[in-house]
Structures are given as C-alpha cells and as structure tokens.
mmCIF file with all atom_site columns, C-alpha atoms in Angstrom:
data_model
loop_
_atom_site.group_PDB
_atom_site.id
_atom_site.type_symbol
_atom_site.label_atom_id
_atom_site.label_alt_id
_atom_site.label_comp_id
_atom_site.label_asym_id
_atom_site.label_entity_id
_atom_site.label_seq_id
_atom_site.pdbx_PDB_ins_code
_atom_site.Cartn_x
_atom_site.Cartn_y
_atom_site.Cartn_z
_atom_site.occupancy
_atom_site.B_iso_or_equiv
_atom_site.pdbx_formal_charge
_atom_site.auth_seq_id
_atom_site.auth_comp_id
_atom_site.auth_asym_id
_atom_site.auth_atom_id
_atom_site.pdbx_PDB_model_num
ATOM 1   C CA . UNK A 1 1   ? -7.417  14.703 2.387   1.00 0.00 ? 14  UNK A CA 1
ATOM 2   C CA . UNK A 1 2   ? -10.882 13.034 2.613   1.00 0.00 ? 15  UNK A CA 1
ATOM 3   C CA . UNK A 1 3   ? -10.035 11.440 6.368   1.00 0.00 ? 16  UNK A CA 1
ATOM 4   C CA . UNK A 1 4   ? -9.259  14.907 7.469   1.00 0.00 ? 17  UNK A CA 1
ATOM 5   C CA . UNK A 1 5   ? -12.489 16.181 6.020   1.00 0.00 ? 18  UNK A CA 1
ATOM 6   C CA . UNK A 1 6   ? -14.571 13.491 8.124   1.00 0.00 ? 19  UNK A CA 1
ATOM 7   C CA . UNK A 1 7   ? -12.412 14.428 10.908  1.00 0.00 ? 20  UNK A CA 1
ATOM 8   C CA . UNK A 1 8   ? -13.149 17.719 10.854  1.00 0.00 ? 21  UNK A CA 1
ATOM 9   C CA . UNK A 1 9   ? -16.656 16.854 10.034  1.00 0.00 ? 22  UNK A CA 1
ATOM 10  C CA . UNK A 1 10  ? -17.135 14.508 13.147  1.00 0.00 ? 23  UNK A CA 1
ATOM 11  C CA . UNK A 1 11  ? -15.674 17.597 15.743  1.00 0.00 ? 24  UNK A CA 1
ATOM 12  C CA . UNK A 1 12  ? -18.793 18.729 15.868  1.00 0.00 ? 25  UNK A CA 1
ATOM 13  C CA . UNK A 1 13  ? -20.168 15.602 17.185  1.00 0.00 ? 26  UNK A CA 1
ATOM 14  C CA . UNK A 1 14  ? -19.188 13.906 20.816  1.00 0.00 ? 27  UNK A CA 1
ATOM 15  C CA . UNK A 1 15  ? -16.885 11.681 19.034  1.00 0.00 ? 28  UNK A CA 1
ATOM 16  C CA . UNK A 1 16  ? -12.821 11.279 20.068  1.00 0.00 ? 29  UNK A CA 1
ATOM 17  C CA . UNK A 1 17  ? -11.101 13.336 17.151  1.00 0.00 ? 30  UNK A CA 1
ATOM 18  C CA . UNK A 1 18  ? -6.882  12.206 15.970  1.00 0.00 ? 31  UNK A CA 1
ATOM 19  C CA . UNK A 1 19  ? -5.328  15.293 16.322  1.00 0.00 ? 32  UNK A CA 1
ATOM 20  C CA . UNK A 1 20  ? -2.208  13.824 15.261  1.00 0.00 ? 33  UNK A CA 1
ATOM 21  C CA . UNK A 1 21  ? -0.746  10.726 13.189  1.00 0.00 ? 34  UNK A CA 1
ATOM 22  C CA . UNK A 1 22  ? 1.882   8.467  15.160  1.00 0.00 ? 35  UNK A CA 1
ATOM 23  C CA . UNK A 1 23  ? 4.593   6.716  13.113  1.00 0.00 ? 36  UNK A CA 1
ATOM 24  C CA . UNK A 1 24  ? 7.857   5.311  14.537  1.00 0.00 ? 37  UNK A CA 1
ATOM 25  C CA . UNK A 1 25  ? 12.045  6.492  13.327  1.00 0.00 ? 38  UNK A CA 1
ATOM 26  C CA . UNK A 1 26  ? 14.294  4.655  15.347  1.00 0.00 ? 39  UNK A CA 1
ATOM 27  C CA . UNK A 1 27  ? 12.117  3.727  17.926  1.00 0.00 ? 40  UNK A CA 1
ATOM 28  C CA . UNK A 1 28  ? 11.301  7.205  18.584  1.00 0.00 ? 41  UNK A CA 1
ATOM 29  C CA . UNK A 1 29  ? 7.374   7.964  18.612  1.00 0.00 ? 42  UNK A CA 1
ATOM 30  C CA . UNK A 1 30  ? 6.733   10.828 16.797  1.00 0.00 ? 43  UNK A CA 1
ATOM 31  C CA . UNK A 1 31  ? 3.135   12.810 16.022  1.00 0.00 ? 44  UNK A CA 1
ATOM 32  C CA . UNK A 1 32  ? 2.991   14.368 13.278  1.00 0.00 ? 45  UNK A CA 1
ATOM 33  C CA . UNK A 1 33  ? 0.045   16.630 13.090  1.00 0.00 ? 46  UNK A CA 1
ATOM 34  C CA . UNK A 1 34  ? -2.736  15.735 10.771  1.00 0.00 ? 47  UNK A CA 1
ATOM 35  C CA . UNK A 1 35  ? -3.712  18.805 9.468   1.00 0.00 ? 48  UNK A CA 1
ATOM 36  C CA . UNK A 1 36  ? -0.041  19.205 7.772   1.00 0.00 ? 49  UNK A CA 1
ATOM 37  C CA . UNK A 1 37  ? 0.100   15.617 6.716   1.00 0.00 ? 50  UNK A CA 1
ATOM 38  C CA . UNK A 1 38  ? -0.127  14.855 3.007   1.00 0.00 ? 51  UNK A CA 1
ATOM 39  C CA . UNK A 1 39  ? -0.250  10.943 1.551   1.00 0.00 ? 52  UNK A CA 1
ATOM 40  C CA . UNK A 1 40  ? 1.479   8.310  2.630   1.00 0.00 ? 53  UNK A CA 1
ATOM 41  C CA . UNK A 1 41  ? 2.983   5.710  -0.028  1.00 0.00 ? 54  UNK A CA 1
ATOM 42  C CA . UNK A 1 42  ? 4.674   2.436  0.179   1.00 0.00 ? 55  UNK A CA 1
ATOM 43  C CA . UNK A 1 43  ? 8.530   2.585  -0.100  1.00 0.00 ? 56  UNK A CA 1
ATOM 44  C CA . UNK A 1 44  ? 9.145   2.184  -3.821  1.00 0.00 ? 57  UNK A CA 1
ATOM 45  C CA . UNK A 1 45  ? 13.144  3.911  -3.980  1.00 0.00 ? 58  UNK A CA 1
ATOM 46  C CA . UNK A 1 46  ? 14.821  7.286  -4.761  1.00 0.00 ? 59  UNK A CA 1
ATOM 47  C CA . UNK A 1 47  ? 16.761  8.893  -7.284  1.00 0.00 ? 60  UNK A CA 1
ATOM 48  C CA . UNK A 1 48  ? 19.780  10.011 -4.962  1.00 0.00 ? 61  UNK A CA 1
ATOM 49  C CA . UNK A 1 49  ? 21.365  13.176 -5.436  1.00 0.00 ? 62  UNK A CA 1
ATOM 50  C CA . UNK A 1 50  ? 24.913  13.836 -5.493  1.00 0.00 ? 63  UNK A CA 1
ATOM 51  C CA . UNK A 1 51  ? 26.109  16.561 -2.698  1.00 0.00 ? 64  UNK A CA 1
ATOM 52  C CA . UNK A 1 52  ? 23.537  16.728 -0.563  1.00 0.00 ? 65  UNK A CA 1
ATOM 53  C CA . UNK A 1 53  ? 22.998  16.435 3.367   1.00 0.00 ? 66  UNK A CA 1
ATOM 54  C CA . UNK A 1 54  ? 22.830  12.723 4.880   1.00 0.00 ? 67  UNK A CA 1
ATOM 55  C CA . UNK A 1 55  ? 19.011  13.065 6.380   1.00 0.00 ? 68  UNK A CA 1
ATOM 56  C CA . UNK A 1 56  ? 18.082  13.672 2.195   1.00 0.00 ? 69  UNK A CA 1
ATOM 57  C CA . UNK A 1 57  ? 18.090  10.352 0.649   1.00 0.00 ? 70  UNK A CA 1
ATOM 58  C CA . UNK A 1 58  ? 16.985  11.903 -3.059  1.00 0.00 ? 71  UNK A CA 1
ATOM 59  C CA . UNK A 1 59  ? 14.149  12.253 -5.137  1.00 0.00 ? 72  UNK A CA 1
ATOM 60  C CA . UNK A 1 60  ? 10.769  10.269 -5.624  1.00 0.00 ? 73  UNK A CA 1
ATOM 61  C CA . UNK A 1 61  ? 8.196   10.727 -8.014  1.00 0.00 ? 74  UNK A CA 1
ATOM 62  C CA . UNK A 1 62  ? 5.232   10.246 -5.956  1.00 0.00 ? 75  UNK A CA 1
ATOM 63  C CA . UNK A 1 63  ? 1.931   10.553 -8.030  1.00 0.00 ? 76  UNK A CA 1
ATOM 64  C CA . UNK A 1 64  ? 3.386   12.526 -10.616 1.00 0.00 ? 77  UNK A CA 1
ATOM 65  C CA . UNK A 1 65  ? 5.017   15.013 -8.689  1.00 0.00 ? 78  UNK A CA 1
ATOM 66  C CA . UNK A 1 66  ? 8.461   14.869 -7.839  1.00 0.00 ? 79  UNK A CA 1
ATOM 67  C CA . UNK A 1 67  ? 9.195   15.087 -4.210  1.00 0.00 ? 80  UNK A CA 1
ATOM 68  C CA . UNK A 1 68  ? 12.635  15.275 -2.198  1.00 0.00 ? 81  UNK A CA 1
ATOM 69  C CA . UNK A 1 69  ? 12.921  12.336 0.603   1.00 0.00 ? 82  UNK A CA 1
ATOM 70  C CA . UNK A 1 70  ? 13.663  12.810 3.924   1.00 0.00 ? 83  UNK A CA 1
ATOM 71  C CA . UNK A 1 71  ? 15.050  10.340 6.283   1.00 0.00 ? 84  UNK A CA 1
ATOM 72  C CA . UNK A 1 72  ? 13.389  11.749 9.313   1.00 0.00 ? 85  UNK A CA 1
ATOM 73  C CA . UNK A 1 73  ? 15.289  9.596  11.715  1.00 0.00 ? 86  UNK A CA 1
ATOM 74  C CA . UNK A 1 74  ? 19.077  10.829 10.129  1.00 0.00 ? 87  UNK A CA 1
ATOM 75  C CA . UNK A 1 75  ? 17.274  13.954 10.697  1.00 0.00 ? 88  UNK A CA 1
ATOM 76  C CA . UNK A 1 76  ? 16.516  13.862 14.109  1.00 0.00 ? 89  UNK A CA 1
ATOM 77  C CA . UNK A 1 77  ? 20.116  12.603 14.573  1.00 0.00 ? 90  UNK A CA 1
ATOM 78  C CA . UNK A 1 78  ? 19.897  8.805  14.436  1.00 0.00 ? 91  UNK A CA 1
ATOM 79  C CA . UNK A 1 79  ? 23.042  7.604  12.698  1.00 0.00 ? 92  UNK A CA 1
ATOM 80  C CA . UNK A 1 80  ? 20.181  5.325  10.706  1.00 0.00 ? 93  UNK A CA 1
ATOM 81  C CA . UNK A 1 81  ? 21.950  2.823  8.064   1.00 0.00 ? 94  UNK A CA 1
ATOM 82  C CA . UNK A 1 82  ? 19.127  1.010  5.998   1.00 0.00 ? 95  UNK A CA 1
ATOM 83  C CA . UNK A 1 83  ? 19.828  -1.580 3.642   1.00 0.00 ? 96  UNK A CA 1
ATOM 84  C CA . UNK A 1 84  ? 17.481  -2.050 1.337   1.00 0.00 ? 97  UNK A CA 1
ATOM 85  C CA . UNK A 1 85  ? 15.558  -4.820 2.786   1.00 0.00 ? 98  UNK A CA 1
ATOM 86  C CA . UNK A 1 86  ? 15.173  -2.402 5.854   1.00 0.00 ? 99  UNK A CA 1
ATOM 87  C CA . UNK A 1 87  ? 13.938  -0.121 3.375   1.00 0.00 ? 100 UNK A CA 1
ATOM 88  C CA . UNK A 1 88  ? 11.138  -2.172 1.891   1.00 0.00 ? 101 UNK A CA 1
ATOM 89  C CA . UNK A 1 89  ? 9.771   -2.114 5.450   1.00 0.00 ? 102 UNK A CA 1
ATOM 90  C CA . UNK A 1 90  ? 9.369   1.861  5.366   1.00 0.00 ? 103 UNK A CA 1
ATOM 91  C CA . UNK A 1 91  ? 6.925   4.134  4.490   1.00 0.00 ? 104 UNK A CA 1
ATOM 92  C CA . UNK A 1 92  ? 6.487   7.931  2.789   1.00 0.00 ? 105 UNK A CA 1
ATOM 93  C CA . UNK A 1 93  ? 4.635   10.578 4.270   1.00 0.00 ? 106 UNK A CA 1
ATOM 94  C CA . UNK A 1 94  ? 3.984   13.662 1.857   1.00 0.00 ? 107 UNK A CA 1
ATOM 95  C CA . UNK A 1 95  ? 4.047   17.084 3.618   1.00 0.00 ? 108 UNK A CA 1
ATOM 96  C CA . UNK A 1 96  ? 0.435   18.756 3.221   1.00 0.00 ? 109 UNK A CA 1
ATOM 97  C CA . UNK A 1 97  ? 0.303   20.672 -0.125  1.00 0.00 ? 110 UNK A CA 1
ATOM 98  C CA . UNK A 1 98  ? -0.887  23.855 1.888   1.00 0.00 ? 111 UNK A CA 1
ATOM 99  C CA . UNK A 1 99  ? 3.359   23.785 3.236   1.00 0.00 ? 112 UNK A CA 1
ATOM 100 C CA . UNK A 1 100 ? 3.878   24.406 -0.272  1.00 0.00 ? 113 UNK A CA 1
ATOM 101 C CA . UNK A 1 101 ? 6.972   22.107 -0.216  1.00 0.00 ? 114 UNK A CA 1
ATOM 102 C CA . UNK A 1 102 ? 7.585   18.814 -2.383  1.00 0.00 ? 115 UNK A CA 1
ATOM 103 C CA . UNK A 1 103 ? 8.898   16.362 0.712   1.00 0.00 ? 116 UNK A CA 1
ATOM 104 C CA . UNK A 1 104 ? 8.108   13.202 1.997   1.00 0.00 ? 117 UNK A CA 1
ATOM 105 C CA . UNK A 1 105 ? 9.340   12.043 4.805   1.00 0.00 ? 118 UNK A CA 1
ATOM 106 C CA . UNK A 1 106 ? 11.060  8.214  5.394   1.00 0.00 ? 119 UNK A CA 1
ATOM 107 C CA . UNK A 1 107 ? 9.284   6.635  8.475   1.00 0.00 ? 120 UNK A CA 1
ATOM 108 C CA . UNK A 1 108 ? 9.675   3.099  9.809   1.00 0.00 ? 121 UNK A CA 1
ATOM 109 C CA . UNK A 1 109 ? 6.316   2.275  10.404  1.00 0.00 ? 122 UNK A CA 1
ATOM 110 C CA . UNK A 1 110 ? 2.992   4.512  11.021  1.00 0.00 ? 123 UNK A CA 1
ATOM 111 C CA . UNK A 1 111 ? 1.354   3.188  14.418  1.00 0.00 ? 124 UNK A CA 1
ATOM 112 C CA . UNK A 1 112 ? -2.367  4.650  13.609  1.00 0.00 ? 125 UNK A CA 1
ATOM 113 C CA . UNK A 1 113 ? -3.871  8.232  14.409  1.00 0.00 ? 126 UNK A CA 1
ATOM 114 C CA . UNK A 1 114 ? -4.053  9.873  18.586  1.00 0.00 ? 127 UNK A CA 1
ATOM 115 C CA . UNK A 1 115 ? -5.642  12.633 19.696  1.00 0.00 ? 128 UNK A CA 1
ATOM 116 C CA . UNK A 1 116 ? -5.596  14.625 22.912  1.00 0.00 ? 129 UNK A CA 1
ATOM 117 C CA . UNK A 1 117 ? -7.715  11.834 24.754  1.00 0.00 ? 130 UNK A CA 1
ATOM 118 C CA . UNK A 1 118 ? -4.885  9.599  24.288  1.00 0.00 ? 131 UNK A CA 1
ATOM 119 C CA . UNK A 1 119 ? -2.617  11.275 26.192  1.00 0.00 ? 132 UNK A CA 1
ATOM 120 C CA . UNK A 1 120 ? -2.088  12.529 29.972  1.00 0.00 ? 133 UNK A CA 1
ATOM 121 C CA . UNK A 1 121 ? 0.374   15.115 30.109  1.00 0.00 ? 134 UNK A CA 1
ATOM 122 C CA . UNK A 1 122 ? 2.929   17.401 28.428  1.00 0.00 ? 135 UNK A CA 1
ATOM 123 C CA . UNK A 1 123 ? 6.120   17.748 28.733  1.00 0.00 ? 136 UNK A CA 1
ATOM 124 C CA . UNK A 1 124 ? 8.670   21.041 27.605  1.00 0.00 ? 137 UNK A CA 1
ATOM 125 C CA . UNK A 1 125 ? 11.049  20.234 24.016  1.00 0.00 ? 138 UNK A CA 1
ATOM 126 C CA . UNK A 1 126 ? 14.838  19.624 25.418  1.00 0.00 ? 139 UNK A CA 1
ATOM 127 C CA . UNK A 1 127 ? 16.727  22.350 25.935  1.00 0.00 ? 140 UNK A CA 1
ATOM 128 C CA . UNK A 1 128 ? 18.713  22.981 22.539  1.00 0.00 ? 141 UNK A CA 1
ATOM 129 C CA . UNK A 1 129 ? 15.697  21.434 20.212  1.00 0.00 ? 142 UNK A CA 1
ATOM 130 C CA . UNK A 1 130 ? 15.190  22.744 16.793  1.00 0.00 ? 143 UNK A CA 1
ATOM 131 C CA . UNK A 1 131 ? 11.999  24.747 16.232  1.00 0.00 ? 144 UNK A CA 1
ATOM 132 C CA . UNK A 1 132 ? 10.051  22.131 14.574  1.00 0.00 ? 145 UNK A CA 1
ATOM 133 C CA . UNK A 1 133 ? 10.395  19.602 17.624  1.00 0.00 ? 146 UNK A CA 1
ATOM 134 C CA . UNK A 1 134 ? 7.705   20.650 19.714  1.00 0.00 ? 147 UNK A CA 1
ATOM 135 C CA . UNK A 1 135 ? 6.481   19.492 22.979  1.00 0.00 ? 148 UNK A CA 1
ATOM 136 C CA . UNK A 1 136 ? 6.536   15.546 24.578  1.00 0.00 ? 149 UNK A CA 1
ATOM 137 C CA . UNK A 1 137 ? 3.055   13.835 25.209  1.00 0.00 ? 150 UNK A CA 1
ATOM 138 C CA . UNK A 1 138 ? 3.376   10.830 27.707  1.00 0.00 ? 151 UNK A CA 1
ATOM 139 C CA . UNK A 1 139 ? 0.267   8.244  26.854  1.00 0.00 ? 152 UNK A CA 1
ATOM 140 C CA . UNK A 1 140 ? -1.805  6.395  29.757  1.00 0.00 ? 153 UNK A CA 1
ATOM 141 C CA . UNK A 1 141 ? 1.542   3.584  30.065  1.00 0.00 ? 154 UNK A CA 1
ATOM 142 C CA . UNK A 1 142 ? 3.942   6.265  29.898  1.00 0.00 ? 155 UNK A CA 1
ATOM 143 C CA . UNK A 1 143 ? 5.514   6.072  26.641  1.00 0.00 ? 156 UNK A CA 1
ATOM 144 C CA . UNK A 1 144 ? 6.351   9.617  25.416  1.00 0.00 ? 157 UNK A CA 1
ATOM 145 C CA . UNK A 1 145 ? 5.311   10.730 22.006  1.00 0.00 ? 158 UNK A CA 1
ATOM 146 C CA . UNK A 1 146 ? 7.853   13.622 20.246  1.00 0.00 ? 159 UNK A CA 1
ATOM 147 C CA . UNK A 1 147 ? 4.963   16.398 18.540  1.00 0.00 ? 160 UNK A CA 1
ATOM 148 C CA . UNK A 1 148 ? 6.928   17.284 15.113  1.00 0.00 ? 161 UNK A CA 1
ATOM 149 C CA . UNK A 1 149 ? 5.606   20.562 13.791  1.00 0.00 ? 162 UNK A CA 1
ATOM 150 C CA . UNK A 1 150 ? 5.915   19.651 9.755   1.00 0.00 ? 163 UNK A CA 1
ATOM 151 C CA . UNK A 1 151 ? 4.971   23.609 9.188   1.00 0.00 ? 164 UNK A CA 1
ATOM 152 C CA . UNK A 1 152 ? 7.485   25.027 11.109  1.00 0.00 ? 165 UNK A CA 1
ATOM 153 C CA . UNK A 1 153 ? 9.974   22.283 9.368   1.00 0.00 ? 166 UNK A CA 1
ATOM 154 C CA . UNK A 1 154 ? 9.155   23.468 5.860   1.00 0.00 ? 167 UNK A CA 1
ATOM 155 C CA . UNK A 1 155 ? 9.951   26.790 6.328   1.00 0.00 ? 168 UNK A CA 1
ATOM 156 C CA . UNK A 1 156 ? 13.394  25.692 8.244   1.00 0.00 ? 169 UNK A CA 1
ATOM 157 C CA . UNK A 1 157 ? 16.236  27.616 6.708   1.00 0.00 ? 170 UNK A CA 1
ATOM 158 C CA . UNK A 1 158 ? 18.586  24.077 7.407   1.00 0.00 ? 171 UNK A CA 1
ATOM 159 C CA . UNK A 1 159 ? 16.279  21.801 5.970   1.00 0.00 ? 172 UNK A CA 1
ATOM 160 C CA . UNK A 1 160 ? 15.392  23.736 3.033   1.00 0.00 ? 173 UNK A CA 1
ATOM 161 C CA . UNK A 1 161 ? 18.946  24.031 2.705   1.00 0.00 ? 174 UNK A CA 1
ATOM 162 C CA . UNK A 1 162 ? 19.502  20.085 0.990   1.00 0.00 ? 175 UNK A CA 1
ATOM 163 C CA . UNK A 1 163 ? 23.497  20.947 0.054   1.00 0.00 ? 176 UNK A CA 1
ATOM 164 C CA . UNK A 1 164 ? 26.533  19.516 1.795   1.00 0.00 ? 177 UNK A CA 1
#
C-alpha cells in the first residue's frame, strides 16, 4: 500500500505513473490494476479443499489472514498442471482489502509495473469474455497485454461460487 501512495503522490508531478501491474499465467500477459492489488508473497503451499472448482487450489494463511488461492491461469481456462517444483517458481497476489474478499491469486511470474505510456493502442475483450476480462493493450513491439478487472472479479457470482 505504500508504492501506491507514492504513486499517487508522484501524479501530480510530470513523472510516468504504473497504472497497472504485469505478471505472466501461461504465457498470457495480464495487468492487473494497481489500485485493486493487495501484497504479493512468495509461493509457500495451500491447504486444499475438498469439493471445490479446479481454478481454487485451497487455502493460505498469508500474514495472518486466511485467504482462498486462485490459480488464475485454470481460471482463465489454461488446463495448467503444476508440480510442485513448478510451483516454487510462482507467486501470490492478494486482492486489495477495499474488494473486501480474502483471495490471492497464483501467478507465474510478475514482469514489473506499466502504465498508459507503455502502451499504443486498445483493443475490444473477445466476444464471449467474462466481465472481469477487460480490454487488450498492444505495447510498442506488439505484444498484447489482457487488463483483468480484480473488482469486477470479486463480486463475480462464479468465482465467489468455490463449490464443484
């Protein structure tokens, strides 16, 4: 919370501001905006939970607080098998606590922060896209970054809905 506080500090200023953090699920690039980000921790495990829906790997207690684990990639319909040397390669990201939801999401790897100077054009969500995948950015070399609204995911009836 105290990077977002010098970001939103520094808009003020002529200074580039990251609108977004970029992470990686199954070679997809994904931004994830800031502002609903929480903390990220090093993969440490899960508690899994019996009857539940293949993206939700189980339960972590992250700084006290028990939080339910997402595999973002199973969720964004990657058949995604990790072994758990895979695993130890990954990385949590806590929602923000404003979402008011205990998650954390399973990403590969978290490529750094981007804002809108990084980027040179939109493009529409597919046809068929859940609510929470928002619009494509393509970057100066043409890579396109997937925006993942984490607010509009939190208050998704399916993914609040963790049961088989």
């Amino acid at each position: 919370m105290r990077l977002l506080a010098r970001l939103r500090a520094a808009e003020g200023a002529d200074v580039a501001v990251a609108s977004w953090l970029a992470v990686e699920c199954a070679g997809q690039r994904l931004l994830l905006p800031l502002a609903q980000a929480g903390e990220i921790f090093s993969w440490s495990g899960v508690q899994p939970v019996p009857h539940t829906q293949p993206w939700f790997l189980g339960v972590a207690n992250l700084r006290g607080v028990l939080n339910g684990v997402i595999d973002l990639a199973v969720l964004l319909g990657s058949p995604q098998a990790r072994t758990e040397q895979a695993l130890a390669g990954c990385a949590l990201l806590t929602l923000s606590a404003l979402l008011e939801v205990n998650a954390a999401l399973l990403v590969d790897r978290f490529i750094g922060l981007r804002g809108a100077q990084d980027f040179t054009e939109d493009e529409a969500p597919a046809p068929g896209s859940a609510d929470w995948v928002g619009a494509s950015r393509l970057d100066a070399q043409g890579a396109r970054w997937q925006i993942i609204d984490l607010q509009t995911l939190a208050r998704d009836a399916a993914f609040l809905n963790i049961g088989a």
